[in-house]
Coordinates of C-alpha atoms and ligand atoms in Angstrom, one line a residue:
M1 CA 3.0 -43.8 8.1
T2 CA 2.0 -40.3 7.0
T3 CA 4.4 -37.6 8.0
V4 CA 3.4 -34.0 9.0
R5 CA 5.2 -33.0 5.8
D6 CA 3.3 -35.3 3.5
A7 CA 0.0 -34.3 5.1
T8 CA 0.8 -30.6 4.8
Y9 CA 1.6 -31.0 1.1
E10 CA -1.7 -32.8 0.6
L11 CA -3.6 -30.0 2.5
L12 CA -1.9 -27.3 0.4
R13 CA -2.6 -29.2 -2.8
R14 CA -6.3 -29.5 -1.9
H15 CA -6.4 -25.7 -1.5
G16 CA -4.6 -25.0 -4.8
L17 CA -1.6 -23.7 -2.9
T18 CA 1.0 -25.3 -5.2
T19 CA 3.1 -22.2 -5.9
I20 CA 5.5 -21.5 -3.1
F21 CA 7.0 -18.0 -3.0
G22 CA 10.1 -18.1 -0.9
N23 CA 13.6 -17.4 0.2
P24 CA 15.0 -20.4 2.0
G25 CA 17.3 -20.9 5.0
S26 CA 18.4 -24.0 6.9
N27 CA 15.2 -24.2 8.9
E28 CA 13.1 -24.4 5.8
L29 CA 15.1 -27.1 4.0
P30 CA 13.5 -30.2 5.6
F31 CA 10.1 -29.0 4.3
L32 CA 11.4 -28.1 0.9
A33 CA 13.5 -31.2 0.3
A34 CA 12.0 -33.5 -2.4
M35 CA 9.2 -31.0 -3.0
P36 CA 6.4 -32.8 -4.9
E37 CA 6.5 -32.4 -8.6
D38 CA 3.1 -30.7 -8.9
F39 CA 4.5 -27.8 -6.8
R40 CA 6.6 -25.0 -8.0
Y41 CA 9.0 -22.8 -6.1
I42 CA 9.4 -19.1 -7.1
L43 CA 12.5 -17.7 -5.6
G44 CA 12.7 -14.1 -4.6
L45 CA 16.0 -12.7 -3.5
H46 CA 14.8 -10.6 -0.6
E47 CA 11.8 -11.4 1.6
G48 CA 10.1 -8.0 0.9
V49 CA 10.1 -9.0 -2.7
V50 CA 8.9 -12.5 -1.9
A51 CA 5.9 -11.0 -0.1
G52 CA 5.3 -8.6 -3.0
L53 CA 5.4 -11.4 -5.6
A54 CA 2.9 -13.4 -3.6
D55 CA 0.7 -10.3 -3.0
G56 CA 0.4 -9.6 -6.7
F57 CA -0.2 -13.3 -7.4
A58 CA -2.9 -13.6 -4.7
Q59 CA -4.7 -10.4 -5.8
A60 CA -4.7 -11.4 -9.4
T61 CA -5.8 -15.0 -8.8
R62 CA -8.2 -13.9 -6.0
Q63 CA -6.9 -16.9 -4.0
P64 CA -4.6 -17.2 -1.0
A65 CA -0.9 -17.5 -1.9
L66 CA 1.7 -19.4 0.0
V67 CA 4.9 -17.8 1.2
N68 CA 7.8 -19.6 2.9
L69 CA 10.2 -17.3 4.8
H70 CA 13.3 -17.8 6.9
A71 CA 12.7 -17.6 10.6
A72 CA 12.9 -14.1 12.3
S73 CA 15.3 -12.4 10.0
G74 CA 13.5 -13.4 6.8
S75 CA 10.1 -12.6 8.3
G76 CA 11.4 -9.3 9.5
N77 CA 12.5 -8.4 6.0
A78 CA 9.0 -9.1 4.7
M79 CA 7.2 -7.0 7.3
G80 CA 7.2 -3.7 5.4
A81 CA 5.5 -5.5 2.6
L82 CA 2.8 -6.9 4.9
T83 CA 1.5 -3.4 5.5
N84 CA 0.4 -3.4 1.9
A85 CA -1.1 -6.9 2.1
W86 CA -3.0 -6.0 5.3
Y87 CA -4.7 -2.9 3.7
S88 CA -5.4 -4.6 0.4
H89 CA -7.0 -7.6 2.2
T90 CA -4.6 -9.9 0.4
P91 CA -4.8 -13.5 1.7
L92 CA -1.2 -14.5 2.2
V93 CA -0.4 -17.8 4.1
I94 CA 3.1 -17.2 5.4
T95 CA 5.0 -20.1 6.8
A96 CA 8.4 -19.6 8.5
G97 CA 10.9 -22.2 9.4
Q98 CA 11.7 -22.5 13.1
Q99 CA 14.7 -24.1 14.9
V100 CA 14.3 -27.6 16.4
R101 CA 11.6 -27.5 19.1
D102 CA 13.7 -28.5 22.1
T103 CA 16.4 -25.9 21.3
I104 CA 14.3 -22.7 20.7
G105 CA 14.4 -21.8 24.4
Q106 CA 18.2 -21.8 24.3
E107 CA 18.0 -19.2 21.5
V108 CA 20.3 -21.2 19.3
M109 CA 21.2 -19.6 15.9
L110 CA 18.1 -18.8 13.8
S111 CA 15.6 -19.5 16.5
N112 CA 12.5 -17.3 16.1
V113 CA 12.0 -16.0 19.6
E114 CA 8.3 -15.4 20.3
A115 CA 7.6 -16.3 16.7
A116 CA 3.8 -15.9 16.9
S117 CA 4.2 -12.3 18.2
L118 CA 6.8 -11.2 15.6
P119 CA 4.5 -10.4 12.7
R120 CA 1.7 -8.8 14.7
P121 CA -0.1 -6.4 14.1
L122 CA 0.5 -6.9 10.4
V123 CA -1.2 -10.3 10.2
K124 CA -4.8 -11.3 11.0
W125 CA -3.6 -14.3 13.0
S126 CA -0.3 -16.0 13.8
A127 CA 0.7 -19.1 15.6
E128 CA 3.3 -21.7 16.4
P129 CA 1.7 -25.1 16.8
A130 CA 1.9 -26.4 20.3
S131 CA 3.1 -29.8 19.1
P132 CA 4.0 -31.6 15.9
G133 CA 0.6 -33.3 16.0
D134 CA -1.0 -29.9 15.5
V135 CA 1.0 -28.6 12.6
V136 CA -1.3 -29.6 9.8
R137 CA -4.5 -28.4 11.6
T138 CA -2.7 -25.1 12.3
I139 CA -1.8 -24.6 8.7
G140 CA -5.4 -25.4 7.7
Q141 CA -6.6 -22.8 10.2
A142 CA -4.2 -20.3 8.6
I143 CA -5.5 -20.9 5.1
H144 CA -9.2 -20.5 6.1
T145 CA -8.4 -17.5 8.3
A146 CA -6.5 -15.8 5.4
A147 CA -9.3 -16.3 3.0
L148 CA -12.4 -15.3 5.1
D149 CA -13.5 -11.7 5.0
P150 CA -11.7 -9.5 5.6
A151 CA -9.0 -11.5 3.8
G152 CA -5.4 -10.8 4.9
P153 CA -2.0 -12.2 5.8
V154 CA -1.5 -14.9 8.4
Y155 CA 1.7 -16.4 9.8
V156 CA 2.7 -19.9 11.0
S157 CA 6.1 -20.8 12.5
I158 CA 7.0 -24.4 12.2
P159 CA 9.9 -26.1 14.0
Y160 CA 11.8 -28.0 11.4
D161 CA 12.0 -31.3 13.3
D162 CA 8.2 -31.5 13.1
W163 CA 8.1 -32.3 9.4
T164 CA 9.2 -36.0 9.8
Q165 CA 6.9 -36.7 12.7
E166 CA 3.8 -38.9 12.3
T167 CA 0.5 -37.1 11.9
G168 CA -2.2 -37.4 14.5
A169 CA -5.9 -38.5 14.2
A170 CA -7.3 -35.1 13.2
E171 CA -5.4 -35.0 9.9
A172 CA -7.8 -37.5 8.3
H173 CA -10.5 -34.8 8.1
L174 CA -8.4 -31.7 7.5
A175 CA -7.8 -31.9 3.8
D176 CA -11.5 -32.4 3.1
R177 CA -13.0 -29.6 5.1
T178 CA -14.2 -26.3 3.8
V179 CA -15.0 -23.0 5.5
E180 CA -17.4 -20.9 3.6
Q181 CA -18.3 -17.2 3.7
A182 CA -21.9 -16.3 4.3
G183 CA -23.0 -12.9 5.7
E184 CA -25.2 -11.1 3.2
L185 CA -27.3 -8.0 3.9
S186 CA -30.7 -8.9 5.5
E187 CA -33.8 -8.1 3.5
G188 CA -34.5 -5.2 5.9
Q189 CA -31.0 -3.8 5.4
L190 CA -31.3 -4.1 1.7
A191 CA -34.7 -2.4 1.7
D192 CA -33.2 0.5 3.8
L193 CA -30.4 1.0 1.4
V194 CA -32.7 0.8 -1.7
A195 CA -35.1 3.3 -0.1
A196 CA -32.3 5.7 0.8
L197 CA -30.9 5.5 -2.8
N198 CA -34.3 5.8 -4.5
S199 CA -35.3 8.8 -2.5
S200 CA -32.0 10.7 -2.8
R201 CA -31.9 13.7 -5.0
R202 CA -28.3 13.5 -6.2
P203 CA -26.6 10.4 -5.1
V204 CA -22.9 9.7 -5.7
L205 CA -21.0 6.4 -5.6
V206 CA -17.5 6.0 -4.1
L207 CA -16.0 2.6 -4.9
G208 CA -13.0 0.9 -3.3
P209 CA -10.5 -1.9 -4.0
D210 CA -12.8 -4.6 -2.6
V211 CA -15.3 -4.0 -5.4
D212 CA -12.5 -5.1 -7.8
S213 CA -11.4 -8.0 -5.7
A214 CA -15.0 -9.2 -5.4
R215 CA -15.4 -8.7 -9.1
G216 CA -18.4 -6.4 -8.5
N217 CA -17.3 -4.1 -11.3
A218 CA -20.2 -4.9 -13.7
D219 CA -22.7 -4.6 -10.9
A220 CA -21.2 -1.2 -9.9
V221 CA -21.7 -0.1 -13.5
E222 CA -25.3 -1.3 -13.4
L223 CA -25.9 0.5 -10.1
A224 CA -24.4 3.7 -11.4
E225 CA -26.4 3.6 -14.6
R226 CA -29.7 3.0 -12.8
L227 CA -29.1 5.8 -10.4
G228 CA -27.6 8.1 -13.0
A229 CA -24.9 8.7 -10.3
P230 CA -21.3 9.8 -10.9
V231 CA -18.7 7.4 -9.6
W232 CA -15.5 8.3 -7.8
V233 CA -12.8 5.9 -6.7
A234 CA -12.1 6.1 -3.0
P235 CA -8.9 8.0 -2.0
S236 CA -5.5 6.3 -2.0
A237 CA -6.8 3.9 -4.6
S238 CA -5.1 0.5 -4.8
R239 CA -7.4 -1.1 -7.4
C240 CA -9.6 0.1 -10.2
P241 CA -13.2 -0.9 -9.3
F242 CA -15.0 0.9 -12.2
P243 CA -14.1 1.3 -15.9
T244 CA -12.3 4.6 -16.4
T245 CA -13.8 4.8 -19.9
H246 CA -17.4 4.9 -18.6
N247 CA -19.4 8.2 -18.8
A248 CA -20.1 8.1 -15.0
F249 CA -16.4 7.8 -14.0
R250 CA -15.1 10.9 -12.4
G251 CA -11.6 10.0 -11.1
V252 CA -10.0 9.3 -7.7
L253 CA -11.0 11.4 -4.7
P254 CA -8.3 13.4 -3.1
A255 CA -6.9 11.9 0.2
S256 CA -7.9 14.8 2.5
V257 CA -11.0 15.6 4.6
A258 CA -11.4 19.0 3.1
G259 CA -10.7 17.9 -0.4
I260 CA -13.4 15.2 -0.4
T261 CA -16.0 17.4 1.2
R262 CA -15.3 20.1 -1.4
L263 CA -15.7 17.7 -4.3
L264 CA -18.8 15.9 -3.0
E265 CA -20.6 19.2 -2.1
G266 CA -24.1 19.2 -3.6
H267 CA -24.7 15.4 -3.2
D268 CA -27.3 14.5 -0.6
L269 CA -26.2 10.9 -0.4
I270 CA -22.8 9.2 -0.7
L271 CA -22.7 5.5 -1.0
V272 CA -19.3 4.0 -0.3
V273 CA -18.7 0.4 -1.3
G274 CA -15.6 -1.8 -0.6
A275 CA -13.4 0.9 0.8
P276 CA -12.5 2.5 4.1
V277 CA -14.3 5.8 4.9
F278 CA -11.8 7.2 4.1
R279 CA -8.2 6.4 3.7
Y280 CA -7.0 10.0 4.0
H281 CA -3.3 11.0 3.7
Q282 CA -2.5 14.7 3.6
Y283 CA -3.8 16.5 6.6
E284 CA -6.3 19.1 5.5
P285 CA -8.9 19.3 8.2
G286 CA -12.5 20.3 7.6
N287 CA -16.0 19.0 7.8
Y288 CA -16.1 15.3 7.3
L289 CA -19.2 15.6 5.2
P290 CA -20.8 18.5 3.3
D291 CA -23.7 20.0 5.2
G292 CA -26.9 18.1 4.6
T293 CA -25.1 15.1 3.1
S294 CA -25.5 11.6 4.6
L295 CA -23.2 8.6 4.0
L296 CA -23.9 4.9 3.7
H297 CA -21.1 2.5 3.8
I298 CA -20.9 -1.2 2.7
S299 CA -17.6 -2.9 3.8
C300 CA -16.5 -6.5 4.1
D301 CA -14.2 -5.5 7.0
P302 CA -15.8 -5.0 10.5
G303 CA -12.7 -3.0 11.6
E304 CA -13.0 -0.7 8.6
A305 CA -16.7 -0.1 9.3
A306 CA -16.2 0.4 13.0
R307 CA -13.3 3.0 12.8
A308 CA -14.9 5.3 10.2
P309 CA -15.7 8.7 11.7
M310 CA -19.1 9.0 10.0
G311 CA -21.9 7.2 8.2
R312 CA -24.2 4.3 8.6
A313 CA -22.2 1.1 7.9
F314 CA -23.2 -2.4 6.9
V315 CA -20.7 -5.2 7.1
A316 CA -21.4 -7.6 4.3
S317 CA -19.8 -9.5 1.4
I318 CA -19.3 -7.0 -1.3
G319 CA -20.2 -9.1 -4.4
P320 CA -23.7 -10.1 -3.3
A321 CA -24.4 -6.7 -1.8
L322 CA -23.6 -4.9 -5.0
R323 CA -25.5 -7.4 -7.1
R324 CA -28.6 -7.2 -5.1
L325 CA -28.5 -3.4 -4.8
A326 CA -28.0 -3.0 -8.5
A327 CA -31.0 -5.2 -9.3
A328 CA -33.2 -3.4 -6.8
V329 CA -32.8 0.3 -7.2
A330 CA -35.2 2.1 -9.6
P331 CA -33.7 3.2 -12.9
R332 CA -33.9 7.0 -13.3
G333 CA -33.1 7.2 -17.0
I334 CA -30.3 9.8 -16.5
Q335 CA -27.4 9.7 -18.9
L336 CA -24.3 11.5 -17.5
A337 CA -21.9 13.5 -19.7
P338 CA -18.4 12.1 -19.5
R339 CA -15.7 14.0 -17.5
A340 CA -13.6 16.5 -19.4
K341 CA -10.6 15.1 -21.3
P342 CA -7.3 15.9 -19.7
A343 CA -5.3 18.8 -21.2
A344 CA -2.7 17.9 -23.8
A345 CA 0.6 16.7 -22.3
P346 CA 3.2 19.5 -22.1
A347 CA 5.6 19.2 -25.1
A348 CA 9.2 18.4 -24.2
R349 CA 11.4 21.5 -24.6
A350 CA 14.8 21.1 -26.1
G351 CA 17.2 19.5 -23.6
E352 CA 14.4 18.7 -21.2
P353 CA 13.0 15.2 -20.4
L354 CA 9.5 14.0 -21.3
A355 CA 6.6 15.0 -19.1
P356 CA 5.1 12.0 -17.3
E357 CA 1.8 12.8 -19.0
A358 CA 3.4 12.3 -22.4
V359 CA 4.7 8.9 -21.3
F360 CA 1.2 7.8 -20.0
D361 CA -0.4 9.0 -23.3
L362 CA 1.9 7.0 -25.4
V363 CA 1.6 3.8 -23.3
N364 CA -2.1 4.2 -23.3
E365 CA -2.1 4.4 -27.1
L366 CA 0.2 1.4 -27.6
A367 CA -0.7 -1.0 -24.8
P368 CA -3.3 -3.7 -25.3
E369 CA -6.8 -2.6 -24.3
D370 CA -6.8 -5.2 -21.5
A371 CA -3.3 -4.4 -20.2
V372 CA -2.9 -4.6 -16.4
Y373 CA -1.1 -1.7 -14.7
V374 CA 0.9 -1.9 -11.6
N375 CA 1.7 1.6 -10.4
E376 CA 4.3 2.8 -8.0
T377 CA 5.1 6.3 -9.2
T378 CA 4.0 8.4 -6.3
S379 CA 4.1 11.9 -7.7
T380 CA 2.4 11.0 -10.9
V381 CA -0.6 9.1 -9.7
N382 CA -3.1 11.8 -10.6
A383 CA -1.7 12.1 -14.1
F384 CA -2.0 8.3 -14.4
W385 CA -5.6 8.2 -13.4
D386 CA -6.4 11.2 -15.6
R387 CA -5.1 9.6 -18.7
M388 CA -5.0 5.8 -18.6
D389 CA -7.9 3.7 -19.9
M390 CA -8.8 0.7 -17.7
R391 CA -11.8 -1.2 -18.9
H392 CA -11.7 -4.6 -17.3
P393 CA -11.7 -5.9 -13.7
G394 CA -8.2 -6.6 -12.3
S395 CA -6.5 -3.8 -14.3
Y396 CA -4.7 -1.9 -11.6
Y397 CA -2.6 -2.5 -8.5
F398 CA -1.0 0.1 -6.3
P399 CA 0.6 -0.4 -2.8
A400 CA -2.4 -0.2 -0.5
S401 CA -0.5 1.1 2.6
G402 CA 1.7 3.3 0.5
G403 CA 4.7 1.1 1.4
L404 CA 7.2 1.2 -1.4
G405 CA 8.7 -2.0 -2.7
F406 CA 5.4 -3.5 -3.8
G407 CA 5.4 -2.4 -7.5
M408 CA 8.3 -4.4 -9.0
P409 CA 7.5 -7.7 -7.4
A410 CA 3.7 -7.4 -7.6
A411 CA 4.1 -6.8 -11.3
V412 CA 5.9 -10.1 -11.6
G413 CA 3.4 -11.9 -9.4
V414 CA 0.4 -10.5 -11.4
Q415 CA 2.0 -11.5 -14.7
L416 CA 2.8 -15.0 -13.4
A417 CA -0.9 -15.3 -12.3
D418 CA -2.3 -14.3 -15.7
P419 CA -0.1 -14.9 -18.8
T420 CA -3.1 -13.9 -21.0
R421 CA -2.9 -10.1 -20.1
R422 CA 0.3 -8.0 -20.4
V423 CA 1.4 -6.3 -17.2
V424 CA 2.9 -2.8 -17.5
A425 CA 4.5 -1.5 -14.3
F426 CA 5.1 2.2 -13.9
I427 CA 7.7 2.5 -11.2
G428 CA 9.4 5.6 -9.9
D429 CA 13.2 5.7 -9.7
G430 CA 13.0 6.0 -6.0
S431 CA 10.4 3.2 -5.5
A432 CA 12.3 0.8 -7.9
N433 CA 15.1 0.4 -5.4
Y434 CA 12.9 -1.1 -2.7
G435 CA 12.0 -4.1 -4.9
I436 CA 14.6 -4.1 -7.6
T437 CA 15.6 -7.8 -7.2
A438 CA 12.2 -8.7 -8.6
L439 CA 13.9 -8.2 -12.0
W440 CA 16.0 -11.3 -11.3
T441 CA 12.9 -13.4 -10.6
A442 CA 11.2 -12.1 -13.8
A443 CA 14.3 -12.9 -15.9
Q444 CA 14.9 -16.4 -14.4
Y445 CA 11.3 -17.5 -14.7
G446 CA 10.7 -15.9 -18.0
I447 CA 7.9 -13.6 -16.7
P448 CA 7.3 -11.0 -19.4
A449 CA 6.2 -7.9 -17.4
V450 CA 7.2 -4.5 -18.9
F451 CA 8.8 -2.2 -16.3
V452 CA 8.7 1.5 -17.2
I453 CA 10.9 3.4 -14.8
L454 CA 9.9 7.0 -14.6
N455 CA 13.2 8.6 -13.6
N456 CA 13.0 12.1 -12.2
G457 CA 16.1 11.8 -10.1
T458 CA 14.1 12.6 -6.9
Y459 CA 11.6 11.5 -4.4
G460 CA 9.0 13.6 -6.2
A461 CA 6.1 12.9 -3.9
L462 CA 8.2 14.0 -0.9
R463 CA 9.2 17.2 -2.7
G464 CA 5.4 17.9 -2.9
F465 CA 5.0 17.1 0.8
A466 CA 8.1 19.1 1.7
A467 CA 6.4 22.1 0.2
K468 CA 3.0 21.3 1.9
L469 CA 4.6 20.7 5.3
N470 CA 7.0 23.7 5.1
A471 CA 10.0 21.4 5.2
L472 CA 11.7 22.4 2.0
D473 CA 15.2 22.1 3.4
A474 CA 14.8 18.4 4.5
P475 CA 17.8 16.3 3.4
G476 CA 17.7 13.0 1.5
L477 CA 15.1 13.8 -1.1
D478 CA 17.2 13.4 -4.3
V479 CA 18.3 10.1 -5.8
P480 CA 20.6 11.0 -8.7
G481 CA 23.1 8.8 -10.5
I482 CA 21.2 5.5 -10.8
D483 CA 21.5 3.7 -14.2
F484 CA 18.5 1.4 -14.3
V485 CA 19.5 0.0 -17.8
S486 CA 22.8 -1.3 -16.4
I487 CA 21.1 -2.7 -13.3
A488 CA 18.5 -4.5 -15.3
A489 CA 21.2 -5.9 -17.6
G490 CA 23.0 -7.2 -14.5
Y491 CA 19.9 -9.1 -13.4
G492 CA 19.4 -10.5 -16.9
V493 CA 16.6 -8.3 -18.1
D494 CA 16.5 -6.6 -21.6
A495 CA 16.6 -2.9 -21.0
G496 CA 16.8 0.4 -22.9
R497 CA 16.5 4.1 -22.2
A498 CA 13.9 6.3 -23.9
E499 CA 14.6 10.0 -24.0
T500 CA 12.1 10.9 -26.7
Q501 CA 8.6 9.7 -27.7
D502 CA 10.0 7.9 -30.7
E503 CA 12.5 6.0 -28.6
L504 CA 9.7 5.1 -26.1
R505 CA 7.4 4.0 -28.9
A506 CA 10.1 1.7 -30.4
L507 CA 11.2 0.2 -27.1
F508 CA 7.6 -0.3 -25.8
T509 CA 6.5 -1.9 -29.0
K510 CA 9.4 -4.3 -28.9
A511 CA 8.7 -5.1 -25.3
L512 CA 5.1 -6.0 -26.1
G513 CA 6.4 -8.5 -28.7
S514 CA 8.8 -10.1 -26.3
D515 CA 8.1 -13.2 -24.2
S516 CA 10.7 -12.1 -21.6
P517 CA 10.7 -9.1 -19.3
T518 CA 11.8 -5.7 -20.4
L519 CA 12.8 -2.5 -18.5
I520 CA 12.5 0.9 -20.1
E521 CA 14.0 3.8 -18.3
V522 CA 12.4 7.1 -19.1
P523 CA 13.9 10.4 -17.8
I524 CA 10.9 12.6 -16.9
T525 CA 10.2 16.0 -15.5
T526 CA 9.2 16.4 -11.8
V527 CA 5.5 17.1 -11.2
S528 CA 3.6 17.8 -8.0
P529 CA 1.6 14.9 -6.5
F530 CA -1.2 17.4 -5.5
Ligands
LIG1 C1 9.0 1.6 2.4 C2 8.8 3.1 2.2 N1 9.8 3.9 2.5 C3 9.7 5.3 2.3 C4 8.5 5.8 1.9 C5 8.3 7.3 1.7 N2 8.1 7.7 0.4 C6 6.9 8.0 -0.1 S1 6.9 8.6 -1.7 C7 8.6 8.4 -1.8 C8 9.3 8.8 -3.0 C9 9.2 7.8 -4.1 O1 9.9 8.3 -5.2 P1 9.8 7.8 -6.7 O2 9.5 6.4 -6.7 O3 10.9 8.3 -7.5 O4 8.4 8.5 -7.2 P2 8.1 10.0 -7.4 O5 7.5 10.4 -6.1 O6 9.3 10.7 -7.8 O7 7.0 9.9 -8.5 C10 9.1 7.9 -0.6 C11 10.6 7.7 -0.3 C12 7.5 4.9 1.6 N3 6.3 5.3 1.2 N4 7.6 3.6 1.8

């Protein structure tokens, strides 16, 4: 007889879902007991961290990742992290253990009441199978749903007495089936886009995270070069879709209506690919577009396309759309001058900590040219993008919803996914605390990410917002007195504090030579996020 459990493991295996990111409870043990040897379990010590580990892993592998959480309490702990997975279109297949079917109605301990409703609206789809005979099919549906455009998290709650039941007739076909994405631009739509681009006077490209996840980076370069168009990264950037070392690269657009309109003034056509239009943050109202400018938008997400306040949108797979566009537009033979180099980093004055710019410059000099950066330093994002060289696809990850607690675990997940590239995570001292237990996972599994904690003793971004929102006297904005070197040591991670450039150089160089994780705490000055 084939049990639901055995059929589920076979289904997961067929989809390459052999890494389980989890934090277990009693409801999950019957599934996890005697886990097949070709599976591995990566333990996170808090479910927000488990989701972050899987998010980084899924984004870096560009495949769904499997998460196993404990009933309602564990799922609840993960929900903040799901805001990031939702907006980064990360395919997470989340399974949660449920109490014995016949006892859920009594609300016995650890029953997940209304389990399918719990994670909404932060999942694309969620379910609790109606019977043990439908568990394997439901998990299959979850995997396909997570992976199809727009990819995203899904959730399945499984009563634990289902695992030992015999499977039904449908299972015979489940492991073999595939669900494939189609949905390209029609010839007519492509012709419209090409005609609009070819006839534009001064086009500009705005690229988003889905270009990087679709690996459309090289086609984006081709398109920009043929058009002779400058390239901006869409606001609130969570990925790096275009090499920052390219002449056409201009930076990240500011996250405000007025700020974008100001910067894109003079362009008659804006082509946005693989991003929402737009993911604004600070409220600076104004015209949504400069006068006389039109906007074309290619998105893989119908919701994203529908909710935009302006533009003509096309819902299509990003990779093929970019490839076909890049091949079809007429080359103009324009060579753009590169953007101006950033000003030199402010020199540290006696008794003062390093400026964040100085830290970025030094890491940029020392890190391998294909380093992968995970960033969760909210006040220094502009300085980061001004100074860091990112040449290759898959070089940058930032929390897509702005939900903190992503950076530390995502760095571990990305490094686990790709041991050939070194992950360097810049994490603010405030942000670090939301995902700090990821250090333990990095240490225990020997995952050699380098964590650079930029410690300004405050929630720097909120200081900037407090000034903008006229809320300077708001309480709770400072976080003094945290010793990250001691915390890291407590979790088994090598750590040191760098107060000067020489100390940072020495610690960072040593970290790059290590095959285990390192944390470097760097006291820094506070800068404005705007
Ligand atoms: C889960 C979550 N809680 C709270 C916030 C609000 N928040 C935004 S930025 C920020 C400060 C982060 O401080 P830090 O990591 O030290 O970086 P800095 O801004 O100083 O560069 C906070 C608390 C958030 N974005 N996400």
